[in-house]
Coordinates of C-alpha atoms in Angstrom, one line a residue:
M1 CA -5.7 8.9 7.3
N2 CA -8.8 6.8 7.5
L3 CA -9.2 3.3 6.2
A4 CA -10.9 4.2 3.0
Q5 CA -8.1 6.6 2.1
A6 CA -5.5 4.0 3.0
L7 CA -7.1 1.4 0.8
R8 CA -7.1 4.0 -2.0
N9 CA -10.9 4.6 -1.9
P10 CA -12.1 1.3 -3.4
C11 CA -15.7 2.4 -3.4
G12 CA -17.8 0.3 -5.7
K13 CA -15.6 -2.8 -5.2
C14 CA -15.9 -6.1 -3.4
L15 CA -13.7 -6.4 -0.4
A16 CA -13.2 -9.4 1.9
F17 CA -11.9 -9.2 5.4
V18 CA -10.1 -12.2 7.0
G19 CA -7.9 -12.8 9.9
A20 CA -8.1 -11.5 13.5
G21 CA -7.4 -8.5 15.7
G22 CA -10.1 -6.1 14.8
K23 CA -11.4 -7.5 11.5
T24 CA -15.1 -6.6 12.3
T25 CA -14.1 -3.2 13.6
A26 CA -12.2 -2.5 10.4
L27 CA -15.0 -3.7 8.1
F28 CA -17.7 -1.6 9.7
Q29 CA -15.5 1.5 10.0
L30 CA -14.8 1.2 6.3
A31 CA -18.5 0.8 5.6
R32 CA -19.3 4.0 7.6
Q33 CA -16.6 5.9 5.6
F34 CA -18.1 4.7 2.4
V35 CA -21.6 5.8 3.5
S36 CA -20.4 9.4 3.9
T37 CA -18.5 9.4 0.6
G38 CA -20.0 11.9 -1.8
R39 CA -22.6 14.6 -1.3
T40 CA -25.4 12.2 -0.3
P41 CA -25.2 9.0 1.8
Q42 CA -25.0 5.9 -0.2
S43 CA -25.9 2.2 0.4
V44 CA -23.1 -0.1 1.6
L45 CA -23.7 -3.8 1.5
V46 CA -22.2 -6.0 4.2
T47 CA -22.4 -9.8 4.4
T48 CA -20.6 -13.0 5.3
T49 CA -19.5 -16.2 3.6
T50 CA -19.4 -18.1 7.0
H51 CA -21.4 -16.7 9.9
L52 CA -21.8 -13.6 12.1
A53 CA -22.5 -13.1 15.7
T54 CA -25.9 -11.6 16.4
W55 CA -24.4 -8.6 18.1
Q56 CA -22.8 -7.5 14.8
C57 CA -26.3 -6.7 13.6
E58 CA -26.2 -3.6 15.9
L59 CA -23.3 -2.2 13.8
A60 CA -25.5 -1.9 10.7
D61 CA -28.4 0.5 10.0
V62 CA -30.5 -2.2 8.4
H63 CA -30.4 -5.9 8.8
L64 CA -32.0 -8.0 6.0
R65 CA -32.3 -11.8 6.7
L66 CA -32.6 -13.8 3.5
Q67 CA -34.5 -17.1 3.8
P68 CA -33.0 -20.1 2.0
D69 CA -35.2 -19.7 -1.0
E70 CA -35.1 -15.9 -1.2
E71 CA -33.0 -14.3 -3.9
A72 CA -30.7 -11.4 -3.1
A73 CA -31.7 -9.7 -6.4
E74 CA -35.1 -9.0 -4.7
L75 CA -33.3 -6.7 -2.3
A76 CA -32.9 -4.0 -4.9
S77 CA -36.2 -2.3 -4.0
R78 CA -35.4 -2.5 -0.3
L79 CA -32.1 -0.6 -0.4
S80 CA -31.7 2.6 1.6
P81 CA -28.8 4.9 2.4
G82 CA -26.6 3.5 5.1
V83 CA -24.9 0.2 6.1
I84 CA -27.1 -2.7 5.1
L85 CA -26.2 -6.1 6.6
V86 CA -27.4 -9.1 4.6
S87 CA -27.3 -12.5 6.2
G88 CA -29.1 -15.8 6.2
P89 CA -31.4 -16.9 9.0
E90 CA -30.4 -17.0 12.7
G91 CA -29.4 -20.4 14.0
E92 CA -29.8 -22.0 17.4
D93 CA -26.4 -20.9 18.5
E94 CA -27.3 -17.2 18.2
R95 CA -25.2 -16.9 15.1
L96 CA -26.3 -15.6 11.7
A97 CA -25.8 -17.9 8.8
A98 CA -24.3 -16.8 5.5
P99 CA -26.6 -16.3 2.5
S100 CA -26.6 -19.1 0.0
S101 CA -23.9 -19.2 -2.6
E102 CA -26.5 -18.2 -5.2
A103 CA -27.7 -15.3 -3.1
L104 CA -24.1 -14.2 -2.6
Q105 CA -23.6 -14.1 -6.3
D106 CA -26.8 -12.2 -6.8
L107 CA -25.6 -9.7 -4.1
R108 CA -22.3 -9.3 -5.9
N109 CA -24.2 -8.6 -9.2
L110 CA -26.5 -6.1 -7.5
A111 CA -23.6 -4.3 -6.0
A112 CA -21.7 -4.2 -9.3
K113 CA -24.8 -3.0 -11.2
R114 CA -25.5 -0.2 -8.7
G115 CA -21.8 0.7 -8.2
L116 CA -22.1 -0.1 -4.5
P117 CA -19.4 -1.3 -2.1
L118 CA -19.8 -4.9 -1.0
L119 CA -17.9 -5.9 2.2
I120 CA -17.6 -9.5 3.2
E121 CA -16.4 -11.1 6.5
A122 CA -15.0 -14.4 5.3
D123 CA -13.9 -16.1 8.5
G124 CA -14.0 -16.0 12.3
A125 CA -11.4 -15.4 15.0
R126 CA -13.3 -15.5 18.4
R127 CA -12.2 -11.9 19.0
L128 CA -8.6 -12.9 19.5
P129 CA -5.7 -10.8 18.1
L130 CA -4.1 -13.5 16.0
K131 CA -5.3 -16.7 14.2
A132 CA -4.4 -19.3 11.6
P133 CA -7.1 -20.6 9.2
A134 CA -8.6 -24.1 9.5
D135 CA -9.2 -26.4 6.5
H136 CA -12.6 -25.0 5.8
E137 CA -11.7 -21.3 5.8
P138 CA -11.5 -18.6 4.7
V139 CA -14.4 -18.7 2.2
L140 CA -13.4 -16.2 -0.5
P141 CA -15.6 -15.7 -3.6
P142 CA -13.5 -15.8 -6.8
S143 CA -14.9 -12.4 -7.8
V144 CA -13.5 -10.5 -4.8
D145 CA -11.5 -7.4 -5.7
V146 CA -9.5 -6.8 -2.5
V147 CA -8.6 -9.2 0.4
V148 CA -7.7 -7.5 3.7
V149 CA -5.8 -9.8 5.9
T150 CA -6.0 -8.5 9.5
A151 CA -3.6 -9.2 12.4
G152 CA -3.7 -7.7 15.9
L153 CA -0.3 -6.5 17.1
S154 CA -1.4 -6.8 20.7
G155 CA -0.5 -10.5 20.3
L156 CA 3.2 -9.8 19.8
G157 CA 5.3 -10.8 22.7
K158 CA 2.5 -12.9 24.2
P159 CA 2.8 -16.7 24.6
L160 CA 1.5 -18.9 21.8
S161 CA -1.6 -20.1 23.5
P162 CA -5.4 -20.2 23.1
Q163 CA -5.7 -17.1 25.1
W164 CA -4.1 -15.0 22.3
V165 CA -4.3 -17.1 19.2
H166 CA -7.2 -18.8 17.5
R167 CA -5.9 -22.3 16.5
P168 CA -2.4 -21.9 18.1
Q169 CA -1.2 -25.3 16.9
I170 CA -1.6 -24.3 13.2
F171 CA -0.2 -20.8 13.9
G172 CA 2.9 -22.4 15.6
A173 CA 3.5 -24.8 12.7
L174 CA 3.4 -22.0 10.1
G175 CA 5.3 -19.5 12.2
G176 CA 8.0 -21.9 13.6
L177 CA 6.9 -21.5 17.2
A178 CA 6.4 -24.0 20.0
E179 CA 3.5 -23.8 22.4
G180 CA 4.2 -21.2 25.0
E181 CA 6.9 -19.4 23.1
A182 CA 6.7 -15.6 22.7
I183 CA 5.1 -14.5 19.4
T184 CA 7.7 -12.5 17.4
P185 CA 7.1 -10.2 14.4
Q186 CA 9.1 -12.6 12.3
A187 CA 6.8 -15.5 13.2
L188 CA 3.8 -13.4 12.5
G189 CA 5.3 -12.4 9.1
R190 CA 5.8 -16.1 8.2
V191 CA 2.2 -16.9 9.0
L192 CA 0.8 -14.0 7.1
L193 CA 2.9 -14.8 4.0
D194 CA 2.1 -18.5 4.0
S195 CA -0.3 -19.9 1.4
R196 CA -1.8 -22.0 4.3
G197 CA -1.9 -18.9 6.5
G198 CA -2.7 -15.3 5.7
L199 CA -2.7 -15.8 1.9
K200 CA -4.8 -19.0 2.0
G201 CA -7.5 -19.0 -0.7
V202 CA -6.9 -15.5 -2.0
P203 CA -8.0 -15.3 -5.6
A204 CA -5.2 -14.8 -8.1
G205 CA -6.5 -11.5 -9.4
A206 CA -7.3 -9.9 -6.0
R207 CA -5.3 -7.1 -4.4
R208 CA -3.7 -8.3 -1.2
V209 CA -3.6 -6.0 1.8
A210 CA -2.1 -6.8 5.2
L211 CA -3.7 -4.7 8.0
L212 CA -1.5 -4.6 11.1
N213 CA -4.0 -3.4 13.5
Q214 CA -3.8 -2.6 17.3
A215 CA -0.6 -0.7 16.7
D216 CA -1.5 1.3 19.8
T217 CA 2.0 2.3 21.0
P218 CA 5.1 3.7 19.3
E219 CA 6.9 0.4 20.0
L220 CA 4.2 -1.6 18.1
Q221 CA 4.2 0.9 15.3
A222 CA 8.0 0.5 15.0
Q223 CA 7.6 -3.3 14.9
A224 CA 5.0 -3.0 12.1
H225 CA 7.3 -0.6 10.2
A226 CA 10.1 -3.2 10.4
L227 CA 7.8 -6.0 9.3
A228 CA 6.4 -4.2 6.3
P229 CA 9.3 -4.9 3.8
Q230 CA 9.0 -8.7 4.6
L231 CA 5.2 -8.6 4.0
L232 CA 5.5 -6.6 0.8
T233 CA 7.0 -9.7 -0.8
G234 CA 3.4 -11.2 -0.8
Y235 CA 1.1 -8.2 -0.4
Q236 CA 0.6 -5.1 -2.5
A237 CA 0.1 -2.9 0.6
V238 CA 0.8 -3.1 4.3
L239 CA -1.2 -0.9 6.6
T240 CA -0.3 0.1 10.2
A241 CA -3.3 1.1 12.2
S242 CA -5.1 1.5 15.5
L243 CA -8.7 1.3 14.6
G244 CA -10.1 1.3 18.1
K245 CA -13.3 -0.5 19.2
A246 CA -16.3 -0.9 17.1
E247 CA -19.5 0.4 18.7
G248 CA -21.7 -2.5 19.9
S249 CA -18.9 -5.0 20.1
P250 CA -18.8 -6.0 23.8
G251 CA -15.7 -7.6 25.2
E252 CA -13.2 -6.3 22.7
Q253 CA -10.1 -4.7 24.1
E254 CA -10.4 -0.9 24.3
A255 CA -8.0 1.0 22.1
A256 CA -7.8 4.7 21.4
P257 CA -9.0 5.4 17.8
G258 CA -5.9 6.4 15.9
G259 CA -6.8 5.6 12.3
V260 CA -4.1 4.4 9.8
F261 CA -0.6 5.6 10.6
A262 CA 1.2 4.4 7.5
V263 CA 0.6 2.7 4.1
H264 CA 3.6 0.7 2.9
E265 CA 3.6 -0.1 -0.8
A266 CA 6.3 -0.9 -3.4
V267 CA 8.0 2.3 -4.4
A268 CA 10.0 2.2 -7.7
G269 CA 13.1 4.2 -8.6
V270 CA 13.4 5.7 -12.1
V271 CA 16.8 7.0 -12.9
L272 CA 16.7 9.6 -15.8
A273 CA 19.9 9.1 -17.7
A274 CA 18.9 9.6 -21.4
G275 CA 20.2 13.1 -22.0
G276 CA 22.9 14.0 -24.4
S277 CA 24.6 16.6 -22.0
A278 CA 24.9 19.2 -24.8
R279 CA 25.8 22.0 -22.4
F280 CA 28.4 20.0 -20.6
G281 CA 30.2 18.8 -23.8
Q282 CA 30.4 15.1 -22.8
P283 CA 28.1 12.5 -21.3
K284 CA 27.6 13.5 -17.6
Q285 CA 26.4 10.0 -16.7
F286 CA 30.0 8.8 -16.7
L287 CA 31.6 11.6 -14.7
L288 CA 33.4 10.1 -11.7
W289 CA 32.4 10.9 -8.2
Q290 CA 34.1 9.1 -5.3
G291 CA 35.5 6.7 -7.9
E292 CA 32.2 5.7 -9.6
P293 CA 30.2 7.0 -12.6
L294 CA 27.4 9.2 -11.6
V295 CA 24.7 7.0 -13.2
R296 CA 26.0 4.0 -11.2
R297 CA 25.9 6.0 -7.9
A298 CA 22.3 7.0 -8.6
A299 CA 21.3 3.4 -9.2
L300 CA 23.1 2.2 -6.1
T301 CA 21.4 4.9 -4.0
A302 CA 18.0 3.7 -5.2
L303 CA 18.8 0.1 -4.5
Q304 CA 20.3 0.9 -1.1
A305 CA 17.1 2.7 -0.2
G306 CA 15.0 -0.4 -1.0
L307 CA 13.3 1.0 -4.2
S308 CA 12.0 -1.8 -6.3
P309 CA 12.2 -2.1 -9.2
V310 CA 14.9 0.3 -10.3
V311 CA 14.6 1.4 -13.9
I312 CA 17.3 3.4 -15.7
V313 CA 16.0 5.3 -18.7
V314 CA 18.8 5.5 -21.4
G315 CA 19.1 7.3 -24.7
A316 CA 22.2 9.1 -26.1
A317 CA 24.7 7.0 -24.2
E318 CA 22.9 3.7 -23.8
A319 CA 25.9 1.4 -24.3
G320 CA 28.0 3.2 -21.8
V321 CA 25.2 3.2 -19.2
R322 CA 24.7 -0.5 -19.6
Q323 CA 28.3 -1.1 -19.1
A324 CA 28.4 1.1 -15.9
V325 CA 25.6 -0.9 -14.2
T326 CA 26.0 -4.3 -15.8
D327 CA 26.3 -6.1 -12.4
L328 CA 23.4 -4.3 -10.7
P329 CA 19.8 -5.7 -10.4
V330 CA 18.3 -2.9 -12.5
T331 CA 16.1 -2.6 -15.6
I332 CA 17.4 -0.7 -18.6
A333 CA 14.6 1.2 -20.5
P334 CA 15.8 2.6 -23.9
N335 CA 14.1 5.8 -24.9
P336 CA 14.3 6.3 -28.6
E337 CA 12.6 9.7 -28.4
W338 CA 15.0 11.1 -25.7
E339 CA 15.6 14.2 -27.8
G340 CA 11.9 15.1 -27.4
G341 CA 12.4 16.3 -23.9
Q342 CA 12.3 14.9 -20.3
S343 CA 8.6 14.0 -20.6
T344 CA 9.6 11.2 -23.0
S345 CA 11.9 9.7 -20.4
L346 CA 9.3 10.0 -17.7
R347 CA 6.8 8.0 -19.8
T348 CA 9.4 5.5 -20.8
G349 CA 10.2 4.8 -17.1
L350 CA 6.6 4.4 -16.1
E351 CA 6.0 1.9 -19.0
R352 CA 8.5 -0.5 -17.4
L353 CA 6.9 -0.4 -13.9
P354 CA 4.7 -3.4 -12.8
S355 CA 1.1 -2.9 -11.8
G356 CA 0.7 -2.4 -8.0
V357 CA 3.6 0.0 -7.6
G358 CA 2.4 2.7 -5.1
A359 CA 4.7 5.5 -6.2
A360 CA 7.9 6.2 -8.1
I361 CA 10.9 8.4 -7.2
F362 CA 12.5 10.1 -10.2
L363 CA 16.2 10.5 -9.7
L364 CA 18.5 12.6 -11.9
A365 CA 21.9 11.1 -12.8
D366 CA 23.7 14.4 -12.3
Q367 CA 22.9 14.9 -8.6
P368 CA 25.4 12.9 -6.6
A369 CA 24.4 14.5 -3.3
V370 CA 21.1 12.4 -3.2
S371 CA 21.6 9.8 -0.5
A372 CA 19.9 6.6 0.5
P373 CA 18.6 8.1 3.8
L374 CA 17.0 11.0 1.8
V375 CA 15.3 8.6 -0.5
T376 CA 14.1 6.5 2.5
G377 CA 12.8 9.7 4.1
L378 CA 10.7 10.5 1.0
V379 CA 9.3 6.9 1.0
D380 CA 8.4 7.1 4.7
T381 CA 6.8 10.5 4.4
H382 CA 4.7 9.3 1.5
A383 CA 3.6 6.3 3.6
R384 CA 2.2 8.5 6.3
G385 CA -0.3 10.2 4.1
L386 CA -0.2 8.9 0.5
Y387 CA 0.6 12.4 -0.6
P388 CA 0.5 12.9 -4.4
L389 CA 3.9 14.6 -4.5
V390 CA 6.8 14.5 -2.0
A391 CA 10.1 16.4 -2.4
P392 CA 12.9 17.6 -0.1
L393 CA 12.9 21.2 1.0
V394 CA 16.4 22.7 1.4
D395 CA 17.0 26.3 2.5
G396 CA 13.4 27.2 1.5
R397 CA 13.8 25.7 -2.0
R398 CA 12.4 22.5 -3.5
G399 CA 15.1 19.9 -4.3
N400 CA 15.2 16.6 -6.1
P401 CA 14.4 13.8 -6.3
V402 CA 10.6 14.0 -6.4
L403 CA 8.3 11.1 -5.4
V404 CA 5.1 10.8 -7.5
D405 CA 2.1 8.8 -6.2
S406 CA 0.6 6.2 -8.6
E407 CA -2.6 8.2 -8.7
L408 CA -0.7 10.8 -10.9
F409 CA 0.9 8.3 -13.3
E410 CA -1.7 8.9 -16.0
E411 CA -1.0 12.6 -15.8
V412 CA 2.7 12.0 -16.1
R413 CA 2.0 9.9 -19.2
A414 CA 0.1 12.8 -20.7
L415 CA 3.0 15.2 -20.4
R416 CA 4.7 16.4 -23.5
G417 CA 7.9 18.3 -24.3
D418 CA 10.7 19.2 -22.0
V419 CA 8.5 20.1 -19.0
G420 CA 9.3 17.3 -16.7
G421 CA 7.4 16.8 -13.5
R422 CA 7.2 20.5 -12.8
A423 CA 3.9 20.6 -14.7
L424 CA 2.3 18.6 -11.9
F425 CA 3.3 21.1 -9.1
S426 CA 0.7 23.7 -10.1
R427 CA -2.1 21.1 -10.1
H428 CA -1.4 19.1 -6.9
P429 CA -0.2 19.9 -3.4
L430 CA 3.5 19.2 -2.8
H431 CA 4.4 17.7 0.6
Y432 CA 7.9 18.6 1.7
L433 CA 10.5 16.7 3.7
P434 CA 12.8 19.2 5.4
W435 CA 16.4 18.4 4.5
H436 CA 19.4 20.2 5.9
D437 CA 22.1 19.6 3.3
S438 CA 22.5 22.4 0.8
S439 CA 24.7 20.3 -1.4
L440 CA 21.5 18.6 -2.6
L441 CA 20.8 21.7 -4.7
L442 CA 24.0 21.3 -6.7
D443 CA 23.4 20.4 -10.4
I444 CA 26.2 19.5 -12.7
D445 CA 25.3 21.5 -15.8
T446 CA 28.8 22.8 -16.7
P447 CA 32.4 21.7 -16.2
E448 CA 32.7 24.5 -13.6
D449 CA 29.9 22.8 -11.6
Y450 CA 31.7 19.5 -11.7
Q451 CA 34.9 21.2 -10.6
R452 CA 33.1 22.8 -7.6
L453 CA 31.7 19.4 -6.8
L454 CA 35.1 17.8 -6.8
E455 CA 36.5 20.6 -4.6
R456 CA 33.7 20.3 -2.2
G457 CA 34.1 16.6 -1.9
A458 CA 37.8 17.0 -1.3

């Protein structure tokens, strides 16, 4: 998965990159990926709100220096396909100044008018893997759509010192480390989540993405995976990546290009418990399995797997379901049209999900063999590729539950009747998670099915 795919292809938006550990590499890799998007190459605008090193000019196809009195709007006639770096004049310290604030706004307007990506480097890090911001940074325009906060995992386990961290005193104060102490994932997480650290200056409406770069070994990838749940309390997405070395950036540590290994986002759980159980003869939601009602077990499974939020769609037996889960941190979503088929419950569940959810797993209340490890496996599988649909594969057959990526939510909302999610399978590829437990295929449609479940459990 490349960076553009991991960021959900935000072509035509304004993205700002801050932090350390491969920020410039990430920015220019993304720019190159945007150039090749579509049938013909397009223009991608790159600039800075602070300053750039002169060697960074080599990473662009065209470098346009704006003089202090020159307006960025005049660049429209000079655009060409490729990566276009726009800066202010070069200073005595061999650094390129940022365009003026007026020119930056003109550049933003030009990009919006043309539907072009605008990528901004909004602070510096002296090519170190980790950093903490000073008082004067980052410089983030209020109109930025996405802020990518980068951190280099090669700094984990290293001593807190100027050799590994830009502004180690500030980093230590935010992360709870003393000078010389080994940098832990927990300390890095505290810095990235602090409003004086990784989240400093991020506009309220911007999408927040943590890019854990330099995950060049399985051990570092595992540490990033463990850190992701903590970071998701402050970020909409956490990316684990090894983006390698940008061409023309001398002195950076070599790393084998590996792309993005995983994209962690909030995954919601939607428990479908609105049916009237006409074939069974009584509400199945309250059948006991291992001492608990089925609907409660489904909710507990979703919570144990870390799904958030967990929404239970209710209909025919709303009062009883509420009573069964009264002590659980779940959202009850009444579906007054439950008799209109499963599509009505799918829509009701989606309506209660907050913006920014990356996917939803739809669980059926009458399938007690669904376990928390299975649900976690679906989430992890989705993170490795942002697949549109993920489901377990048991004995060559598709099982439940099914994970649906947020890109398909609008299609789910358009479903009608009692078709359920099966209508999506003919339109989008289904990615399977092999699962070796045939009990997952057991549905409770009749009293005989329930009896077999009890006997099997015994």
